[in-house]
Coordinates of C-alpha atoms in Angstrom, one line a residue:
Chain A
X1 CA 48.3 -32.6 -6.6
X2 CA 45.5 -31.1 -5.0
X3 CA 48.1 -27.9 -2.6
X4 CA 45.2 -25.6 -2.0
X5 CA 41.3 -26.2 -0.9
X6 CA 38.6 -24.2 -0.1
X7 CA 34.7 -25.1 0.2
X8 CA 32.1 -22.5 0.7
X9 CA 28.3 -22.9 1.5
X10 CA 29.4 -26.3 0.3
X11 CA 27.2 -29.7 2.2
X12 CA 28.3 -28.9 6.0
X13 CA 30.6 -26.5 5.2
X14 CA 30.2 -22.3 6.0
X15 CA 34.3 -21.1 4.9
X16 CA 36.5 -23.6 5.0
X17 CA 40.7 -23.6 3.9
X18 CA 43.2 -25.8 4.0
X19 CA 46.2 -26.4 3.0
X20 CA 47.4 -30.0 2.6
X21 CA 50.7 -30.1 4.0
X22 CA 51.9 -33.9 3.4
X23 CA 51.1 -36.0 0.8
X24 CA 48.8 -38.9 2.4
X25 CA 45.7 -37.7 4.3
X26 CA 43.4 -38.8 6.8
X27 CA 40.5 -37.5 8.2
X28 CA 39.6 -39.1 11.9
X29 CA 36.4 -37.4 13.5
X30 CA 32.7 -39.6 14.5
X31 CA 30.7 -40.0 12.0
X32 CA 28.5 -36.8 10.6
X33 CA 31.0 -34.2 10.7
X34 CA 31.6 -34.0 7.2
X35 CA 34.7 -35.5 6.6
X36 CA 33.1 -37.3 3.2
X37 CA 31.9 -34.0 2.0
X38 CA 35.5 -32.6 2.2
X39 CA 36.3 -35.9 0.1
X40 CA 33.5 -35.4 -2.4
X41 CA 34.1 -31.4 -2.3
X42 CA 38.3 -32.5 -3.8
X43 CA 35.7 -35.2 -6.5
X44 CA 33.8 -32.5 -6.9
X45 CA 36.2 -29.8 -8.7
X46 CA 38.0 -32.5 -10.3
X47 CA 34.4 -34.0 -12.2
X48 CA 32.0 -31.1 -12.0
X49 CA 29.7 -34.0 -10.2
X50 CA 29.3 -34.9 -7.2
X51 CA 30.4 -39.3 -6.8
X52 CA 27.3 -39.5 -4.2
X53 CA 24.7 -39.2 -6.9
X54 CA 24.0 -36.2 -5.0
X55 CA 22.0 -33.5 -7.0
X56 CA 23.6 -30.1 -7.1
X57 CA 21.3 -28.5 -5.5
X58 CA 21.7 -31.0 -2.7
X59 CA 25.2 -29.9 -2.3
X60 CA 24.5 -26.4 -1.3
X61 CA 24.8 -25.3 2.4
X62 CA 21.0 -25.3 4.4
X63 CA 20.2 -21.9 4.4
X64 CA 22.4 -20.5 1.5
X65 CA 21.2 -20.5 -2.2
X66 CA 24.4 -21.5 -4.0
X67 CA 28.3 -23.2 -3.4
X68 CA 31.4 -22.5 -4.5
X69 CA 34.7 -24.6 -4.6
X70 CA 37.8 -23.4 -5.4
X71 CA 41.0 -24.9 -5.4
X72 CA 45.1 -24.6 -7.2
X73 CA 46.1 -27.9 -8.3
X74 CA 49.5 -28.9 -9.8
X75 CA 49.9 -30.5 -13.3
X76 CA 53.1 -31.0 -14.5
X77 CA 55.2 -28.7 -12.6
X78 CA 52.8 -25.8 -13.5
X79 CA 50.0 -24.6 -10.1
X80 CA 46.0 -23.9 -12.2
X81 CA 43.3 -22.0 -10.6
X82 CA 40.1 -24.2 -10.6
X83 CA 36.6 -22.6 -9.6
X84 CA 33.2 -24.3 -8.8
X85 CA 30.4 -22.4 -8.8
X86 CA 27.0 -23.2 -7.9
X87 CA 23.8 -21.3 -7.9
X88 CA 20.5 -22.7 -7.4
X89 CA 17.7 -20.4 -8.4
X90 CA 19.3 -20.1 -11.8
X91 CA 20.3 -23.8 -12.0
X92 CA 23.8 -22.6 -13.0
X93 CA 26.8 -23.9 -13.5
X94 CA 30.0 -22.6 -13.4
X95 CA 33.7 -24.4 -13.7
X96 CA 36.8 -21.9 -14.9
X97 CA 40.3 -22.5 -15.1
X98 CA 42.6 -20.2 -14.0
X99 CA 39.4 -17.3 -14.7
X100 CA 38.4 -18.6 -17.8
X101 CA 34.8 -20.0 -17.8
X102 CA 35.2 -23.5 -19.8
X103 CA 33.0 -26.8 -20.4
X104 CA 32.0 -29.0 -16.7
X105 CA 34.2 -31.9 -16.8
X106 CA 37.0 -29.8 -18.5
X107 CA 39.1 -30.0 -15.4
X108 CA 39.3 -34.2 -15.2
X109 CA 42.7 -33.6 -16.9
X110 CA 44.4 -31.4 -14.5
X111 CA 42.9 -32.9 -11.2
X112 CA 42.3 -36.8 -12.1
X113 CA 40.8 -37.9 -8.5
X114 CA 40.2 -41.8 -8.1
X115 CA 37.5 -42.3 -5.4
X116 CA 36.9 -46.2 -3.7
X117 CA 34.5 -45.9 -1.3
X118 CA 31.4 -48.0 0.1
X119 CA 29.2 -47.4 -2.8
X120 CA 32.0 -48.2 -5.5
X121 CA 29.6 -51.6 -6.2
X122 CA 26.7 -49.5 -7.4
X123 CA 29.3 -49.4 -10.9
X124 CA 28.8 -53.7 -10.8
X125 CA 24.6 -53.3 -9.8
X126 CA 23.8 -50.6 -10.3
X127 CA 22.5 -49.1 -14.0
X128 CA 24.3 -48.5 -17.2
X129 CA 24.2 -44.6 -16.0
X130 CA 26.7 -45.1 -13.4
X131 CA 28.8 -47.3 -15.9
X132 CA 28.6 -44.7 -18.7
X133 CA 29.3 -41.9 -16.4
X134 CA 32.9 -43.7 -14.8
X135 CA 33.7 -44.8 -17.9
X136 CA 33.2 -41.6 -19.8
X137 CA 35.4 -39.9 -16.9
X138 CA 38.1 -41.8 -17.0
X139 CA 38.5 -41.4 -20.7
X140 CA 38.3 -37.1 -20.4
X141 CA 41.0 -38.0 -17.8
X142 CA 43.0 -39.2 -19.9
X143 CA 42.1 -37.4 -23.4
X144 CA 40.3 -33.7 -22.4
X145 CA 38.7 -33.3 -25.9
X146 CA 36.7 -36.4 -24.9
X147 CA 34.1 -34.0 -22.2
X148 CA 33.4 -31.2 -24.6
X149 CA 32.9 -34.2 -27.3
X150 CA 30.3 -35.3 -24.9
X151 CA 29.0 -31.9 -24.0
X152 CA 28.2 -31.0 -27.7
X153 CA 26.9 -35.0 -28.2
X154 CA 24.7 -34.0 -25.4
X155 CA 23.4 -30.7 -27.0
X156 CA 22.4 -32.0 -29.9
X157 CA 20.8 -35.0 -28.5
X158 CA 18.5 -32.7 -26.7
X159 CA 17.7 -30.8 -29.9
X160 CA 17.0 -34.1 -32.2
X161 CA 14.4 -35.5 -28.9
X162 CA 13.2 -32.0 -29.3
X163 CA 12.2 -32.1 -32.7
X164 CA 10.5 -35.5 -32.1
X165 CA 8.0 -34.2 -30.0
X166 CA 7.1 -32.2 -32.5
X167 CA 3.8 -33.7 -34.8
X168 CA 4.5 -32.2 -38.5
X169 CA 8.5 -34.0 -37.4
X170 CA 9.8 -34.4 -41.4
X171 CA 13.2 -36.8 -41.8
X172 CA 14.6 -32.9 -42.6
X173 CA 14.3 -32.1 -40.0
X174 CA 15.4 -35.1 -37.9
X175 CA 18.8 -35.2 -40.6
X176 CA 20.8 -32.3 -39.1
X177 CA 21.2 -33.5 -36.3
X178 CA 21.3 -36.9 -36.7
X179 CA 24.5 -35.9 -39.3
X180 CA 26.6 -34.0 -36.1
X181 CA 25.0 -37.3 -34.2
X182 CA 27.4 -39.2 -36.1
X183 CA 30.2 -38.0 -36.3
X184 CA 30.6 -36.7 -32.9
X185 CA 28.7 -40.2 -30.8
X186 CA 32.1 -42.0 -33.9
X187 CA 34.6 -40.1 -31.9
X188 CA 33.4 -41.7 -28.6
X189 CA 33.0 -44.7 -29.7
X190 CA 35.9 -44.4 -30.5
X191 CA 37.9 -43.2 -27.6
X192 CA 35.7 -45.7 -25.0
X193 CA 36.8 -48.9 -27.1
X194 CA 40.2 -48.6 -26.6
X195 CA 39.6 -46.6 -23.0
X196 CA 37.6 -49.8 -22.0
X197 CA 40.4 -51.9 -23.1
X198 CA 43.3 -51.2 -21.5
X199 CA 40.9 -50.6 -18.0
X200 CA 39.7 -53.5 -18.8
X201 CA 43.2 -55.5 -18.8
X202 CA 44.5 -53.5 -16.2
X203 CA 41.5 -54.8 -13.6
X204 CA 41.9 -58.4 -15.1
X205 CA 45.3 -59.2 -13.4
X206 CA 44.8 -56.8 -10.3
X207 CA 41.3 -59.1 -9.9
X208 CA 42.8 -62.5 -10.9
X209 CA 45.8 -61.1 -8.1
X210 CA 42.9 -60.8 -5.6
X211 CA 41.0 -63.9 -6.6
X212 CA 43.7 -66.7 -6.9
X213 CA 43.4 -66.5 -10.6
X214 CA 39.9 -66.2 -10.8
X215 CA 38.9 -64.7 -14.8
X216 CA 37.5 -61.5 -15.5
X217 CA 36.3 -60.2 -18.7
X218 CA 34.5 -57.3 -19.9
X219 CA 33.1 -56.2 -23.1
X220 CA 31.6 -53.4 -23.9
X221 CA 28.6 -53.4 -25.5
X222 CA 27.0 -51.7 -28.6
X223 CA 24.0 -51.3 -29.0
X224 CA 23.5 -52.0 -32.7
X225 CA 25.0 -54.5 -34.8
X226 CA 27.5 -55.3 -37.2
X227 CA 30.7 -52.9 -35.3
X228 CA 33.3 -54.1 -35.3
X229 CA 36.1 -52.6 -32.6
X230 CA 38.2 -52.1 -35.0
X231 CA 36.6 -49.9 -37.6
X232 CA 37.6 -46.3 -38.8
X233 CA 36.4 -43.7 -37.3
X234 CA 34.5 -43.2 -41.0
X235 CA 32.7 -46.5 -41.1
X236 CA 31.7 -45.8 -37.3
X237 CA 30.2 -42.3 -38.7
X238 CA 28.1 -43.7 -41.7
X239 CA 26.9 -47.2 -39.2
X240 CA 25.9 -44.4 -36.6
X241 CA 24.3 -42.5 -39.0
X242 CA 22.1 -45.6 -40.9
X243 CA 21.2 -46.8 -37.3
X244 CA 19.6 -43.1 -35.8
X245 CA 17.8 -43.3 -39.5
X246 CA 16.1 -46.7 -39.2
X247 CA 15.5 -45.9 -36.0
X248 CA 13.1 -42.5 -36.5
X249 CA 10.0 -44.2 -37.1
X250 CA 10.2 -46.3 -33.1
X251 CA 12.0 -43.2 -31.9
X252 CA 9.0 -40.4 -33.0
X253 CA 6.8 -43.0 -31.1
X254 CA 8.3 -42.7 -27.5
X255 CA 9.5 -39.8 -28.8
X256 CA 13.5 -39.2 -27.6
X257 CA 16.6 -40.9 -28.9
X258 CA 16.7 -44.9 -28.6
X259 CA 20.1 -45.8 -30.9
X260 CA 23.7 -44.3 -29.5
X261 CA 25.8 -44.0 -26.8
X262 CA 24.0 -42.4 -24.6
X263 CA 22.5 -45.4 -23.9
X264 CA 25.4 -48.1 -24.7
X265 CA 26.8 -50.1 -21.5
X266 CA 30.2 -52.5 -20.8
X267 CA 28.9 -55.6 -19.4
X268 CA 32.0 -57.6 -16.8
X269 CA 32.0 -60.9 -16.6
X270 CA 33.8 -63.3 -14.1
X271 CA 34.5 -67.2 -15.0
X272 CA 32.6 -66.5 -18.9
X273 CA 29.3 -65.1 -16.2
X274 CA 27.9 -61.6 -16.0
X275 CA 29.1 -60.3 -12.8
X276 CA 25.8 -58.4 -12.5
X277 CA 23.3 -61.3 -12.2
X278 CA 25.4 -63.7 -11.3
X279 CA 28.8 -62.8 -8.7
X280 CA 28.3 -62.7 -4.8
X281 CA 27.9 -59.5 -2.7
X282 CA 32.0 -59.8 -2.0
X283 CA 33.2 -60.9 -5.2
X284 CA 31.3 -57.9 -6.5
X285 CA 32.9 -55.3 -4.2
X286 CA 36.1 -57.2 -5.2
X287 CA 36.0 -56.5 -8.8
X288 CA 34.4 -52.6 -8.0
X289 CA 37.9 -52.4 -6.6
X290 CA 39.4 -53.4 -9.4
X291 CA 38.0 -51.7 -11.9
X292 CA 39.1 -48.5 -9.5
X293 CA 42.7 -50.1 -9.2
X294 CA 42.7 -50.5 -12.5
X295 CA 41.6 -46.8 -12.9
X296 CA 44.1 -45.3 -11.6
X297 CA 47.4 -47.3 -12.8
X298 CA 45.8 -46.5 -16.2
X299 CA 46.4 -42.9 -14.7
X300 CA 49.5 -43.2 -13.4
X301 CA 51.1 -43.7 -16.6
X302 CA 49.9 -40.4 -18.1
X303 CA 53.2 -37.9 -17.2
X304 CA 51.1 -34.5 -16.9
X305 CA 48.8 -34.8 -14.1
X306 CA 49.2 -37.2 -10.9
X307 CA 46.1 -39.4 -9.8
X308 CA 44.7 -37.8 -6.5
X309 CA 43.3 -40.9 -4.3
X310 CA 40.2 -40.4 -1.8
X311 CA 39.5 -42.7 0.0
X312 CA 36.5 -42.7 1.8
X313 CA 35.9 -45.3 5.0
X314 CA 37.2 -47.9 3.3
X315 CA 39.0 -49.0 6.4
X316 CA 36.0 -50.0 7.7
X317 CA 34.9 -51.8 4.6
X318 CA 38.1 -53.2 3.4
X319 CA 39.2 -57.3 5.2
X320 CA 43.0 -57.3 5.5
X321 CA 44.1 -58.4 2.5
X322 CA 42.6 -55.4 0.5
X323 CA 43.2 -52.7 2.3
X324 CA 46.7 -53.9 2.0
X325 CA 46.4 -53.8 -1.8
X326 CA 44.7 -50.1 -1.2
X327 CA 48.0 -49.3 0.9
X328 CA 50.0 -50.8 -1.9
X329 CA 48.8 -48.4 -4.3
X330 CA 49.7 -45.7 -2.1
X331 CA 53.1 -46.5 -1.9
X332 CA 53.7 -44.9 -4.8
X333 CA 54.2 -41.7 -3.6
X334 CA 51.0 -40.6 -5.0
X335 CA 48.7 -37.4 -2.6
X336 CA 45.9 -39.5 -1.0
X337 CA 43.0 -38.1 1.4
X338 CA 41.1 -40.8 3.3
X339 CA 38.4 -40.3 5.9
X340 CA 38.1 -43.0 8.4
X341 CA 36.0 -43.0 11.9
X342 CA 38.6 -45.0 13.8
X343 CA 41.3 -43.0 16.5
X344 CA 44.5 -43.8 15.9
X345 CA 47.8 -44.0 18.5
X346 CA 49.4 -40.6 18.8
X347 CA 52.6 -42.5 17.5
X348 CA 50.6 -42.8 14.6
X349 CA 52.1 -40.0 13.0
X350 CA 51.3 -36.0 13.3
X351 CA 48.0 -34.7 14.0
X352 CA 46.4 -31.5 13.6
X353 CA 42.4 -30.1 14.2
X354 CA 41.1 -29.1 11.0
X355 CA 37.3 -28.2 12.1
X356 CA 36.2 -28.0 16.0
X357 CA 35.0 -32.1 15.0
X358 CA 37.8 -33.2 12.6
X359 CA 41.9 -34.1 13.4
X360 CA 43.8 -34.5 10.7
X361 CA 46.6 -37.3 10.9
X362 CA 49.9 -37.8 8.5
X363 CA 50.9 -40.6 9.1
X364 CA 54.6 -41.5 9.4
X365 CA 55.0 -44.0 7.3
X366 CA 54.6 -43.3 4.0
Chain B
X1 CA 12.5 2.3 1.1
X2 CA 11.9 5.4 -1.4
X3 CA 14.9 6.0 -3.4
X4 CA 14.4 7.5 -6.4
X5 CA 11.6 10.0 -7.8
X6 CA 9.0 7.2 -9.9
X7 CA 10.0 9.3 -13.5
X8 CA 13.7 8.3 -12.3
X9 CA 13.2 5.0 -11.4
X10 CA 11.4 4.6 -14.8
X11 CA 14.5 5.6 -17.2
X12 CA 16.7 2.7 -14.4
X13 CA 13.8 -0.1 -15.0
X14 CA 13.8 0.5 -19.0
X15 CA 17.6 1.2 -19.4
X16 CA 18.1 -2.4 -17.2
X17 CA 15.9 -4.2 -19.6
X18 CA 18.9 -3.1 -22.3
X19 CA 21.4 -6.4 -23.4
X20 CA 24.4 -6.2 -21.0
X21 CA 23.1 -3.4 -18.9
X22 CA 23.1 -3.8 -15.1
X23 CA 21.4 -2.9 -12.2
X24 CA 24.5 -0.4 -11.5
X25 CA 25.2 1.2 -14.9
X26 CA 21.0 1.2 -15.5
X27 CA 21.9 3.9 -13.0
X28 CA 25.1 5.3 -14.1
X29 CA 23.5 6.3 -17.3
X30 CA 20.0 7.9 -15.9
X31 CA 22.6 9.9 -14.3
X32 CA 23.9 11.1 -16.7
X33 CA 21.4 11.7 -18.3
X34 CA 20.0 14.2 -16.6
X35 CA 23.0 15.9 -15.9
X36 CA 24.2 15.8 -19.8
X37 CA 24.5 19.0 -21.7
X38 CA 21.2 20.4 -22.4
X39 CA 20.1 18.5 -26.5
X40 CA 22.1 15.8 -25.5
X41 CA 19.0 13.2 -23.7
X42 CA 16.7 15.4 -26.5
X43 CA 19.5 13.7 -29.5
X44 CA 19.2 10.8 -27.8
X45 CA 15.7 9.8 -27.8
X46 CA 15.4 11.1 -30.7
X47 CA 17.8 9.1 -32.2
X48 CA 15.8 6.0 -31.1
X49 CA 12.8 7.0 -32.2
X50 CA 14.2 8.2 -36.3
X51 CA 15.9 4.8 -35.6
X52 CA 13.1 2.9 -34.5
X53 CA 10.9 4.8 -37.8
X54 CA 12.9 4.7 -40.5
X55 CA 15.2 0.8 -39.7
X56 CA 13.2 -2.5 -41.1
X57 CA 14.3 -5.0 -42.8
X58 CA 15.5 -5.3 -46.7
X59 CA 12.0 -7.4 -48.6
X60 CA 15.5 -8.7 -51.1
X61 CA 18.1 -10.3 -48.6
X62 CA 16.5 -9.5 -44.6
X63 CA 19.2 -7.4 -43.8
X64 CA 18.5 -4.2 -42.3
X65 CA 17.7 -1.0 -44.3
X66 CA 16.6 2.4 -44.5
X67 CA 15.9 2.3 -48.4
X68 CA 14.8 -1.2 -49.9
X69 CA 15.7 -2.4 -51.5
X70 CA 19.0 -1.9 -49.2
X71 CA 22.4 -0.6 -50.3
X72 CA 23.6 -4.2 -51.0
X73 CA 21.5 -5.4 -53.0
X74 CA 21.1 -2.2 -54.8
X75 CA 24.6 -2.2 -55.9
X76 CA 24.7 -2.9 -59.8
X77 CA 28.7 -3.5 -58.8
X78 CA 28.0 -6.6 -57.3
X79 CA 27.8 -10.1 -58.3
X80 CA 24.9 -11.6 -58.0
X81 CA 25.2 -14.7 -58.5
X82 CA 27.1 -15.4 -55.6
X83 CA 24.9 -15.8 -52.8
X84 CA 26.1 -15.9 -48.8
X85 CA 23.3 -16.7 -46.3
X86 CA 24.0 -15.5 -42.4
X87 CA 21.9 -16.2 -39.2
X88 CA 22.2 -11.9 -38.7
X89 CA 22.4 -8.4 -40.3
X90 CA 25.4 -8.4 -37.8
X91 CA 27.3 -11.6 -39.9
X92 CA 26.7 -8.8 -43.1
X93 CA 28.8 -6.6 -41.1
X94 CA 31.7 -8.7 -40.3
X95 CA 31.7 -10.3 -44.4
X96 CA 32.1 -6.3 -44.9
X97 CA 34.8 -5.8 -43.0
X98 CA 37.2 -8.7 -44.6
X99 CA 36.5 -6.3 -47.9
X100 CA 37.2 -10.0 -49.8
X101 CA 32.9 -11.1 -50.6
X102 CA 31.8 -9.2 -53.5
X103 CA 28.5 -11.3 -53.5
X104 CA 24.8 -10.6 -52.1
X105 CA 23.6 -11.8 -49.3
X106 CA 21.0 -13.8 -47.4
X107 CA 20.0 -13.3 -44.2
X108 CA 18.5 -16.3 -42.0
X109 CA 17.3 -13.9 -39.5
X110 CA 18.0 -17.2 -36.6
X111 CA 19.7 -20.8 -36.6
X112 CA 17.1 -23.5 -36.4
X113 CA 16.5 -24.8 -32.4
X114 CA 14.3 -27.2 -31.5
X115 CA 15.2 -26.8 -28.0
X116 CA 14.1 -23.0 -28.1
X117 CA 11.0 -24.2 -30.5
X118 CA 12.7 -22.7 -33.5
X119 CA 12.0 -25.2 -36.7
X120 CA 12.2 -23.5 -40.7
X121 CA 8.7 -21.9 -41.0
X122 CA 11.0 -19.5 -37.9
X123 CA 13.0 -18.3 -40.8
X124 CA 13.6 -16.5 -43.7
X125 CA 13.9 -20.4 -45.8
X126 CA 11.2 -19.9 -47.8
X127 CA 11.7 -16.4 -48.9
X128 CA 15.9 -17.8 -49.2
X129 CA 14.4 -21.3 -52.0
X130 CA 12.4 -18.3 -53.9
X131 CA 15.5 -16.3 -54.2
X132 CA 17.0 -19.6 -55.3
X133 CA 14.5 -20.4 -57.3
X134 CA 14.7 -17.6 -60.1
X135 CA 17.8 -19.3 -61.2
X136 CA 20.9 -16.4 -61.5
X137 CA 22.7 -18.3 -58.2
X138 CA 25.0 -20.3 -59.3
X139 CA 26.9 -20.8 -55.6
X140 CA 25.5 -21.0 -51.9
X141 CA 27.6 -20.0 -49.1
X142 CA 26.2 -21.6 -45.6
X143 CA 27.9 -18.8 -43.5
X144 CA 26.4 -20.3 -40.3
X145 CA 27.8 -20.5 -37.5
X146 CA 30.3 -23.6 -36.7
X147 CA 28.1 -24.8 -33.2
X148 CA 25.6 -27.3 -32.6
X149 CA 22.6 -24.9 -33.8
X150 CA 24.1 -23.0 -37.0
X151 CA 26.2 -26.3 -38.1
X152 CA 22.4 -28.3 -38.2
X153 CA 21.2 -25.3 -40.0
X154 CA 23.5 -25.5 -43.5
X155 CA 23.1 -29.3 -42.8
X156 CA 19.4 -28.5 -43.6
X157 CA 19.3 -25.8 -45.8
X158 CA 22.5 -28.1 -47.9
X159 CA 19.6 -31.1 -48.7
X160 CA 17.2 -28.5 -49.8
X161 CA 19.4 -25.6 -51.8
X162 CA 21.8 -28.8 -54.0
X163 CA 18.9 -30.1 -56.0
X164 CA 18.6 -26.2 -57.3
X165 CA 21.6 -25.4 -56.9
X166 CA 24.5 -26.0 -59.3
X167 CA 26.9 -25.5 -55.9
X168 CA 26.6 -25.1 -52.6
X169 CA 29.4 -24.4 -50.1
X170 CA 30.3 -24.2 -46.5
X171 CA 32.2 -22.1 -45.1
X172 CA 35.8 -23.4 -44.1
X173 CA 36.8 -24.2 -39.9
X174 CA 40.3 -24.4 -38.8
X175 CA 42.5 -22.9 -37.1
X176 CA 42.3 -18.8 -36.3
X177 CA 44.6 -16.9 -38.2
X178 CA 47.5 -16.2 -35.8
X179 CA 47.3 -19.3 -33.5
X180 CA 48.9 -21.3 -32.1
X181 CA 48.3 -25.2 -33.2
X182 CA 49.3 -26.2 -29.3
X183 CA 45.9 -24.7 -27.9
X184 CA 44.1 -25.7 -30.9
X185 CA 41.4 -27.8 -29.2
X186 CA 41.1 -31.5 -31.0
X187 CA 37.9 -31.0 -33.1
X188 CA 39.1 -27.6 -34.6
X189 CA 42.7 -30.0 -35.7
X190 CA 40.5 -32.3 -37.2
X191 CA 38.4 -30.0 -39.2
X192 CA 41.8 -28.3 -40.4
X193 CA 43.0 -31.0 -41.7
X194 CA 39.6 -32.2 -43.7
X195 CA 39.9 -28.6 -44.3
X196 CA 43.3 -28.7 -45.8
X197 CA 44.5 -27.2 -49.2
X198 CA 47.2 -27.4 -52.3
X199 CA 49.8 -24.6 -51.2

């Protein structure tokens, strides 16, 4: 749960400090006043990146050369201070928990965020990297070690790719990096597979209830043949090492690593047809919603930290039925931050000005 | 704006180039040296020049030394069949502090890192192979750091050394002494399980 937030030179905020007084807050105001930027700040604190596919340098307020976000989160009854700092000139990102520097992504289990936004559609339509990022975020939120393994995996990957670019690279030069990629990669696989199958279980149930019993299926797409989901770590490690070594001639030609968890994707099927290609816009929206609700439900099982819901303009995007679903989820007593341009009647709830353009509404009925 | 006379500014600039020294510390050190008792600044300058002139790398192990071969390599009591490979001279000092190791060392002067343009030819690997191929070495201990680059370097060396040395070992990874299981990350914990020993 987020107890305190401070935004400094982040997007349109030079200095903004606020403490949520109740669990459910709606930010209202005209377009372009910075409502979504607030959610983006909270999301950044919980993930280390923006949910709007924005680069870190684009998050810096115009005329400044850094941004800083601080927050106090409560997690299993204990308060933690999280700081995120980005310096544009040095291209340096520093994330701290209780003043101790940690790897980016380490915060995801302290402040597990779930965002519902009009952009969720790219989960279905977008590139594989979008889906990988979504899955890896959920895995990191559940299993803190995952973000570390990903970080090290990417470091080793950079080294192997750089090695591939040198002309006189021998197999012996590549081996040390491949060996490490395979042990880290096997662990990444193992966690992704188990979390993905749980996610699909929840999401297809949600989807069935939204669509009168239609069937949503999902499949994690390994790039390498012969992998079974039941394989143990040692087997996976062997398969990945083997695949990396077989890919050497091709990798040398294209000068990057063409196999491994960093190139994989998952595929969703609606009544056995690939959703990305055959589902309608409306169906795709429903599927992305089901995935997010699934993410939320999986996180709710975790006792340590309660998930924080961020609803970016969902009231205008969703029709009545889906609004009810989202509101249903919220009723469980989670912390919710929502934005909307709609205005509310006086009796809807207590209001308080956040900035000169944004008003906070605390709804009565939650 | 003119803050300092040029010779003082030059001193501050020179101090700033040292690792771990920022502008404020550089300024403080420079001003201290100006006010220091007679002979202290001269002593420092002389010490730097002396060290620069007299210290070089040992032709056998690559350690810092003022005699060649270095004291560790000349020590008759040391076991020459046991060779410990480290990244930097400072790692030798770390091992020597333990007093537990009675073999000899080899300093690589770095680790493999294609990102920084460092390949096998930039490290003292040819020297290591030459030393090992003379044949009196029974065991090589790979004591590079347990990070991505150190691990890669150890794996690379293991490939080269296994055919020519009876025994190639890697230092253990695991839990810090006096540590707490609860706070160990899973990578460290699983490594410590793999490296468990019979008691």
